[in-house]
């Protein structure tokens, strides 16, 4: 089978599916936070949040950011506990790549903590500074997380094809 005709791989497909959700939800949270930071009318933010199945603009922005952060923490925890040890056993030549992925998880964890703290400060009467802090935290998270997701898929994809 050629590279363009690889056999289906449920593990890689699931990883990419989860990563796709992370990318989509992060982009939606970033757009809404940027809109809030620039002082967009509440109606505009509310409309964006409705697309995320949300109702109260700043409260739901906060809720969605916190839920997103918890999900990423959980996803990375599962990878650290279950996936990476197996990769180390079955593909020892990828030890340095797994080291990098684990280090990325620690960096992303710290960035998620900053998003959570910024989202926690977002109340109904949140200042422009609080809104801007959340938007900036999401932008920084996105820079690191999106690169991590791409790298992880590239590195682990070939290994998953052997499992």
mmCIF file of C-alpha atoms in Angstrom:
data_model
loop_
_atom_site.group_PDB
_atom_site.id
_atom_site.type_symbol
_atom_site.label_atom_id
_atom_site.label_comp_id
_atom_site.label_asym_id
_atom_site.label_seq_id
_atom_site.Cartn_x
_atom_site.Cartn_y
_atom_site.Cartn_z
ATOM 1 C CA UNK A 1 0.000 0.000 0.000
ATOM 2 C CA UNK A 2 1.369 3.444 -0.871
ATOM 3 C CA UNK A 3 1.584 6.258 1.677
ATOM 4 C CA UNK A 4 -1.477 7.913 0.150
ATOM 5 C CA UNK A 5 -3.416 4.640 0.545
ATOM 6 C CA UNK A 6 -2.548 3.693 4.118
ATOM 7 C CA UNK A 7 -4.821 1.353 5.987
ATOM 8 C CA UNK A 8 -7.336 2.939 8.346
ATOM 9 C CA UNK A 9 -5.976 3.408 11.837
ATOM 10 C CA UNK A 10 -8.615 3.963 14.523
ATOM 11 C CA UNK A 11 -6.115 5.206 17.122
ATOM 12 C CA UNK A 12 -4.628 7.843 14.811
ATOM 13 C CA UNK A 13 -8.112 8.746 13.559
ATOM 14 C CA UNK A 14 -9.298 9.281 17.140
ATOM 15 C CA UNK A 15 -6.234 11.365 18.003
ATOM 16 C CA UNK A 16 -6.847 13.566 14.965
ATOM 17 C CA UNK A 17 -10.566 13.775 15.784
ATOM 18 C CA UNK A 18 -9.860 14.939 19.345
ATOM 19 C CA UNK A 19 -7.188 17.344 18.110
ATOM 20 C CA UNK A 20 -9.664 18.673 15.533
ATOM 21 C CA UNK A 21 -12.156 19.435 18.308
ATOM 22 C CA UNK A 22 -9.426 21.153 20.316
ATOM 23 C CA UNK A 23 -8.444 23.275 17.327
ATOM 24 C CA UNK A 24 -12.062 24.192 16.556
ATOM 25 C CA UNK A 25 -13.001 25.076 20.138
ATOM 26 C CA UNK A 26 -9.794 27.013 20.738
ATOM 27 C CA UNK A 27 -10.412 29.062 17.591
ATOM 28 C CA UNK A 28 -13.993 29.799 18.713
ATOM 29 C CA UNK A 29 -12.879 30.835 22.221
ATOM 30 C CA UNK A 30 -10.116 33.030 20.792
ATOM 31 C CA UNK A 31 -12.517 34.775 18.405
ATOM 32 C CA UNK A 32 -14.995 35.461 21.187
ATOM 33 C CA UNK A 33 -12.302 36.643 23.591
ATOM 34 C CA UNK A 34 -10.842 38.955 20.946
ATOM 35 C CA UNK A 35 -14.319 40.327 20.244
ATOM 36 C CA UNK A 36 -14.908 40.896 23.963
ATOM 37 C CA UNK A 37 -11.470 42.499 24.356
ATOM 38 C CA UNK A 38 -12.145 44.966 21.568
ATOM 39 C CA UNK A 39 -15.418 45.928 23.269
ATOM 40 C CA UNK A 40 -17.808 44.237 20.876
ATOM 41 C CA UNK A 41 -21.448 44.770 21.717
ATOM 42 C CA UNK A 42 -22.887 42.144 24.048
ATOM 43 C CA UNK A 43 -25.348 41.109 21.330
ATOM 44 C CA UNK A 44 -22.529 40.244 18.966
ATOM 45 C CA UNK A 45 -20.750 38.192 21.612
ATOM 46 C CA UNK A 46 -24.026 36.530 22.598
ATOM 47 C CA UNK A 47 -24.628 35.514 18.974
ATOM 48 C CA UNK A 48 -21.170 33.940 18.795
ATOM 49 C CA UNK A 49 -21.760 32.108 22.032
ATOM 50 C CA UNK A 50 -25.074 30.762 20.794
ATOM 51 C CA UNK A 51 -23.140 29.024 18.067
ATOM 52 C CA UNK A 52 -21.243 27.363 20.914
ATOM 53 C CA UNK A 53 -24.592 26.441 22.555
ATOM 54 C CA UNK A 54 -24.149 29.097 25.193
ATOM 55 C CA UNK A 55 -26.330 31.795 26.673
ATOM 56 C CA UNK A 56 -24.847 34.531 28.933
ATOM 57 C CA UNK A 57 -21.984 36.200 27.064
ATOM 58 C CA UNK A 58 -19.157 36.680 29.535
ATOM 59 C CA UNK A 59 -20.290 33.911 31.881
ATOM 60 C CA UNK A 60 -20.459 31.416 29.039
ATOM 61 C CA UNK A 61 -17.143 32.581 27.603
ATOM 62 C CA UNK A 62 -15.663 31.887 31.014
ATOM 63 C CA UNK A 63 -17.450 28.523 31.271
ATOM 64 C CA UNK A 64 -16.366 27.410 27.811
ATOM 65 C CA UNK A 65 -12.750 28.425 28.402
ATOM 66 C CA UNK A 66 -12.675 26.547 31.703
ATOM 67 C CA UNK A 67 -14.286 23.442 30.183
ATOM 68 C CA UNK A 68 -11.831 23.548 27.293
ATOM 69 C CA UNK A 69 -8.890 23.790 29.693
ATOM 70 C CA UNK A 70 -10.130 20.848 31.777
ATOM 71 C CA UNK A 71 -10.567 18.760 28.640
ATOM 72 C CA UNK A 72 -7.031 19.485 27.389
ATOM 73 C CA UNK A 73 -5.567 18.732 30.838
ATOM 74 C CA UNK A 74 -7.443 15.393 30.850
ATOM 75 C CA UNK A 75 -6.446 14.527 27.264
ATOM 76 C CA UNK A 76 -2.772 15.213 27.958
ATOM 77 C CA UNK A 77 -2.941 13.303 31.236
ATOM 78 C CA UNK A 78 -4.204 10.237 29.373
ATOM 79 C CA UNK A 79 -1.474 10.553 26.776
ATOM 80 C CA UNK A 80 1.191 10.891 29.484
ATOM 81 C CA UNK A 81 -0.120 7.883 31.422
ATOM 82 C CA UNK A 82 -1.122 5.501 28.640
ATOM 83 C CA UNK A 83 0.101 6.478 25.179
ATOM 84 C CA UNK A 84 3.635 7.753 25.745
ATOM 85 C CA UNK A 85 4.831 4.771 27.822
ATOM 86 C CA UNK A 86 3.639 2.443 25.060
ATOM 87 C CA UNK A 87 5.372 4.565 22.408
ATOM 88 C CA UNK A 88 8.576 4.369 24.455
ATOM 89 C CA UNK A 89 8.282 0.545 24.558
ATOM 90 C CA UNK A 90 7.322 -0.014 20.923
ATOM 91 C CA UNK A 91 9.338 2.780 19.283
ATOM 92 C CA UNK A 92 12.387 3.468 21.471
ATOM 93 C CA UNK A 93 13.945 5.499 18.646
ATOM 94 C CA UNK A 94 11.299 8.160 19.389
ATOM 95 C CA UNK A 95 12.450 8.738 22.979
ATOM 96 C CA UNK A 96 13.567 12.303 22.228
ATOM 97 C CA UNK A 97 10.279 13.067 20.479
ATOM 98 C CA UNK A 98 8.306 11.709 23.438
ATOM 99 C CA UNK A 99 10.486 13.775 25.781
ATOM 100 C CA UNK A 100 9.560 16.831 23.724
ATOM 101 C CA UNK A 101 5.856 15.936 23.765
ATOM 102 C CA UNK A 102 5.934 15.499 27.547
ATOM 103 C CA UNK A 103 7.755 18.831 27.930
ATOM 104 C CA UNK A 104 5.158 20.417 25.645
ATOM 105 C CA UNK A 105 2.428 19.063 27.923
ATOM 106 C CA UNK A 106 4.026 20.827 30.894
ATOM 107 C CA UNK A 107 4.265 24.123 28.976
ATOM 108 C CA UNK A 108 0.682 23.781 27.735
ATOM 109 C CA UNK A 109 -0.445 22.969 31.279
ATOM 110 C CA UNK A 110 1.039 26.232 32.554
ATOM 111 C CA UNK A 111 -0.592 28.130 29.688
ATOM 112 C CA UNK A 112 -3.935 26.459 30.419
ATOM 113 C CA UNK A 113 -3.546 27.557 34.042
ATOM 114 C CA UNK A 114 -3.136 31.148 32.828
ATOM 115 C CA UNK A 115 -6.253 30.857 30.638
ATOM 116 C CA UNK A 116 -8.155 29.432 33.613
ATOM 117 C CA UNK A 117 -6.989 32.270 35.860
ATOM 118 C CA UNK A 118 -7.903 34.886 33.250
ATOM 119 C CA UNK A 119 -11.285 33.242 32.638
ATOM 120 C CA UNK A 120 -11.863 33.129 36.390
ATOM 121 C CA UNK A 121 -11.493 36.914 36.489
ATOM 122 C CA UNK A 122 -14.077 37.332 33.755
ATOM 123 C CA UNK A 123 -17.286 38.422 35.446
ATOM 124 C CA UNK A 124 -20.359 40.241 34.200
ATOM 125 C CA UNK A 125 -18.666 43.581 34.794
ATOM 126 C CA UNK A 126 -15.214 42.479 33.638
ATOM 127 C CA UNK A 127 -12.851 45.304 32.847
ATOM 128 C CA UNK A 128 -11.282 45.766 29.460
ATOM 129 C CA UNK A 129 -8.019 44.664 31.086
ATOM 130 C CA UNK A 130 -9.570 41.353 32.244
ATOM 131 C CA UNK A 131 -10.996 40.741 28.784
ATOM 132 C CA UNK A 132 -7.681 41.557 27.115
ATOM 133 C CA UNK A 133 -5.833 39.255 29.538
ATOM 134 C CA UNK A 134 -8.049 36.341 28.494
ATOM 135 C CA UNK A 135 -7.630 37.100 24.801
ATOM 136 C CA UNK A 136 -3.838 37.304 25.206
ATOM 137 C CA UNK A 137 -3.728 34.076 27.245
ATOM 138 C CA UNK A 138 -5.724 32.248 24.564
ATOM 139 C CA UNK A 139 -3.452 33.591 21.820
ATOM 140 C CA UNK A 140 -0.335 32.407 23.656
ATOM 141 C CA UNK A 141 -1.948 29.027 24.330
ATOM 142 C CA UNK A 142 -2.912 28.698 20.685
ATOM 143 C CA UNK A 143 0.620 29.399 19.487
ATOM 144 C CA UNK A 144 2.001 26.550 21.583
ATOM 145 C CA UNK A 145 -0.899 24.091 21.527
ATOM 146 C CA UNK A 146 -1.484 24.138 17.771
ATOM 147 C CA UNK A 147 2.203 23.527 17.067
ATOM 148 C CA UNK A 148 2.173 20.704 19.641
ATOM 149 C CA UNK A 149 -0.880 19.033 18.088
ATOM 150 C CA UNK A 150 0.664 19.076 14.605
ATOM 151 C CA UNK A 151 3.988 17.716 15.865
ATOM 152 C CA UNK A 152 2.301 14.988 17.891
ATOM 153 C CA UNK A 153 0.240 13.803 14.928
ATOM 154 C CA UNK A 154 3.311 13.777 12.667
ATOM 155 C CA UNK A 155 5.466 11.879 15.170
ATOM 156 C CA UNK A 156 2.910 9.416 16.521
ATOM 157 C CA UNK A 157 0.989 8.742 13.309
ATOM 158 C CA UNK A 158 3.537 6.281 11.886
ATOM 159 C CA UNK A 159 3.785 4.475 15.234
ATOM 160 C CA UNK A 160 0.013 4.160 15.521
ATOM 161 C CA UNK A 161 -0.039 2.548 12.088
ATOM 162 C CA UNK A 162 2.033 -0.306 13.517
ATOM 163 C CA UNK A 163 -0.241 -0.932 16.505
#
